[in-house]
Short mmCIF file of C-alpha atoms in Angstrom, two decimals:
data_model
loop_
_atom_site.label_atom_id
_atom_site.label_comp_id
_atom_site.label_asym_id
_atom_site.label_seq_id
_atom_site.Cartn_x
_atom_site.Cartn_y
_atom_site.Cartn_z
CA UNK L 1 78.72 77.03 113.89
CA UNK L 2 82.21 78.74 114.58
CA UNK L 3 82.06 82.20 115.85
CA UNK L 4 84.61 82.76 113.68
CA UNK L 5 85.35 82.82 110.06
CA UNK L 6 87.86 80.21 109.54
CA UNK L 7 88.68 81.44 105.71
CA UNK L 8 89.75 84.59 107.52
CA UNK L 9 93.62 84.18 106.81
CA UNK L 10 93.09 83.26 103.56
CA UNK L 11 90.87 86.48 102.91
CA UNK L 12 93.73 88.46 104.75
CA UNK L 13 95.97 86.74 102.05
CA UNK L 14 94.04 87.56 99.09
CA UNK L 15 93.63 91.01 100.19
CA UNK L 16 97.22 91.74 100.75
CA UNK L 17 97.22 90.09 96.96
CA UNK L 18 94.57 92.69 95.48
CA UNK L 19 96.56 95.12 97.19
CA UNK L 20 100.06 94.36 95.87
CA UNK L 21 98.12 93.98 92.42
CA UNK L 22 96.87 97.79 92.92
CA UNK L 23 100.11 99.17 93.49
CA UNK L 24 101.76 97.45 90.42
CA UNK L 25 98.72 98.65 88.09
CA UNK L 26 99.04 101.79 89.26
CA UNK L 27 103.21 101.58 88.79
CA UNK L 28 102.42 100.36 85.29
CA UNK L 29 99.99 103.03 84.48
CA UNK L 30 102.53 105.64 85.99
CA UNK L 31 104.93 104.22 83.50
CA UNK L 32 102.78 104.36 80.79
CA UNK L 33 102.17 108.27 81.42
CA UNK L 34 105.71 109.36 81.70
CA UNK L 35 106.01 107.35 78.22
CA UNK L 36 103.16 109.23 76.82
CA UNK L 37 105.09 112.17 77.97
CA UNK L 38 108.41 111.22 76.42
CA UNK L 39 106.75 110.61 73.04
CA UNK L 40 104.68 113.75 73.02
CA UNK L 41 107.52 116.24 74.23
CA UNK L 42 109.52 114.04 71.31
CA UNK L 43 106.83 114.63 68.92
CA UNK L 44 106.72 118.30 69.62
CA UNK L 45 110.35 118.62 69.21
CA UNK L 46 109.83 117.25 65.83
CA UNK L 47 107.12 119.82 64.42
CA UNK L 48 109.07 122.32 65.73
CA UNK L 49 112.14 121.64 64.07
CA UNK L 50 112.09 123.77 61.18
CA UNK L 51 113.86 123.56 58.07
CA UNK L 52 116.69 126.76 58.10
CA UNK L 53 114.93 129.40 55.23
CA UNK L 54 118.09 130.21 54.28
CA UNK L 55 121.42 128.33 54.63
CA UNK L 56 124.02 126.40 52.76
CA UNK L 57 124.35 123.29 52.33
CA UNK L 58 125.82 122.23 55.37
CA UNK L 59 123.09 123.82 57.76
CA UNK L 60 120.54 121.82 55.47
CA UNK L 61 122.11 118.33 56.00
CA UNK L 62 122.22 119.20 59.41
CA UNK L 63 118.57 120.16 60.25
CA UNK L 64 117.67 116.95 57.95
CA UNK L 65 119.73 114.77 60.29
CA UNK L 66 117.96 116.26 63.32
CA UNK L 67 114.76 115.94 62.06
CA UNK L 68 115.62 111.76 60.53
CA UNK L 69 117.08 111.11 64.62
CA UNK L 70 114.12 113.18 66.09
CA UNK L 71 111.65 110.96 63.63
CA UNK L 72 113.42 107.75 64.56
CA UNK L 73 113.47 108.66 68.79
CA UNK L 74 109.47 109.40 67.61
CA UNK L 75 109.10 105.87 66.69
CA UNK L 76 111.35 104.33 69.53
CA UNK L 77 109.42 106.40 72.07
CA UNK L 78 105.42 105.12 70.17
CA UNK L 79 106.87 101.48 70.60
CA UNK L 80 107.75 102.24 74.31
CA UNK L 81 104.52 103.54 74.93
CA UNK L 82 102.37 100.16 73.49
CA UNK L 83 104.99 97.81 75.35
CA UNK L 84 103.93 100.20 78.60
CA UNK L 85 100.42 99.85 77.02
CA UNK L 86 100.96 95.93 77.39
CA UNK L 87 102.42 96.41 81.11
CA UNK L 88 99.03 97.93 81.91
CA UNK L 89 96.91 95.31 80.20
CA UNK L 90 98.76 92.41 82.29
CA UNK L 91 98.93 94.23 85.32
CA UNK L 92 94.79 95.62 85.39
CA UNK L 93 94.46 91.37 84.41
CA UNK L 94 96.02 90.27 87.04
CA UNK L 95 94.62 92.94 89.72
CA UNK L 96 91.24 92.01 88.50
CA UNK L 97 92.19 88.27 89.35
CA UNK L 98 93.00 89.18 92.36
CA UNK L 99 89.94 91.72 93.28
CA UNK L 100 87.65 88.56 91.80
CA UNK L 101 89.12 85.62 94.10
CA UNK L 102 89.32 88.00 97.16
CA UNK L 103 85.66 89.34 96.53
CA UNK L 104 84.75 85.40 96.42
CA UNK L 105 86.22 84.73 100.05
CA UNK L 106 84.72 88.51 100.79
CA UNK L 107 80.93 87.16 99.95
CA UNK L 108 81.88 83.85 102.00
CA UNK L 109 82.78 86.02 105.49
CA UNK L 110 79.18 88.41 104.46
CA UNK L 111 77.63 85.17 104.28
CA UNK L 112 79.30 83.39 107.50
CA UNK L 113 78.54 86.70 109.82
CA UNK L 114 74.80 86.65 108.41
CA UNK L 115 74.60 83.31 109.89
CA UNK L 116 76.75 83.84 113.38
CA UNK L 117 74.06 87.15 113.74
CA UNK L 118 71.06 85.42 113.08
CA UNK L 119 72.28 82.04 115.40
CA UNK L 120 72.65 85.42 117.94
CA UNK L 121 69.20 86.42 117.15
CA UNK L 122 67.81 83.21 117.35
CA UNK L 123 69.62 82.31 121.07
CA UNK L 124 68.43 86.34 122.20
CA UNK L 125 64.92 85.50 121.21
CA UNK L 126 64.73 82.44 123.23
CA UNK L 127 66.12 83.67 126.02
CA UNK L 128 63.50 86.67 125.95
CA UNK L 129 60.70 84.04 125.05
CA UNK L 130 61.96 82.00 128.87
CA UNK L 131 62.04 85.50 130.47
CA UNK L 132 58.60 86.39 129.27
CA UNK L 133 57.11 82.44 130.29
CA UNK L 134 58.71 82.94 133.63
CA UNK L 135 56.88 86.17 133.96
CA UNK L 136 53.67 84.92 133.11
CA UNK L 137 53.86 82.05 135.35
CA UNK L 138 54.44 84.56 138.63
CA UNK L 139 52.32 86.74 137.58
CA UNK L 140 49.91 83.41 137.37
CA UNK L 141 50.51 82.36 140.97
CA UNK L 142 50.33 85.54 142.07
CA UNK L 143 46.97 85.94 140.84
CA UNK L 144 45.85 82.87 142.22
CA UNK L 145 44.72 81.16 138.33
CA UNK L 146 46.59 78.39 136.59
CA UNK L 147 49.47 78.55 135.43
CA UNK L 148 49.89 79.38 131.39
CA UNK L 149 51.51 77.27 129.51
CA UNK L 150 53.00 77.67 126.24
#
């Protein structure tokens, strides 16, 4: 078996991929705040744009007119928040694509250095079983009785 994991610069690859993925979620979902933000400091300008109590005419067409363009920059600013809505949708998608095929090659490497440390436990263990054989067999001449054999 190698000592090592031969997927390694794909898994590099698809990390650096997860990684790029997280930074444009997180761009879309900063998006996606600051529209929040536009349409909620748009809807407050709305409900506080009163009517004038008392006024002529004029003043009253006006403060209509305000409040049909703040109403209309209301619904312009809801439709840019679902479109950044959508922006976050695709972008978590394809981060979690990315997260998934990089976790695959993740379990693959977990898997692969499993093996390499149990091939090293395997190798240590003989070479302890030799050691101990060899020091049976001198302590066996030593003693004068056979030797012991495994």
């Amino acid at each position: 078996m190698s000592r090592t994991f031969r997927l390694a610069s794909l898994l590099r690859l698809r990390s650096a991929a997860e990684e790029r993925a997280a930074v444009e979620l997180a761009d879309a979902a900063r998006l996606r705040a600051r529209a929040e933000a536009r349409r909620h400091d748009t809807e407050v300008q709305l409900g506080s744009a009163a009517m004038p109590a008392h006024s002529d005419e004029l003043h009253f067409r006006a403060a209509v007119a305000a409040r049909v363009s703040l109403s209309g920059l209301l619904a312009e600013r809801t439709v840019e928040v679902r479109v950044a809505d959508d922006g976050v949708d695709q972008a978590h998608a394809v981060w979690a694509s990315a997260k998934a095929r990089a976790r695959a090659l993740e379990k693959l490497e977990e898997k692969h250095d499993a093996e390499v440390r149990a091939e090293d436990e395997r190798a240590e263990q003989l070479v302890l079983d030799e050691v101990a054989g060899q020091a049976a067999r001198r302590a066996a001449l030593r003693a004068g009785t056979p030797e012991v054999t495994r």
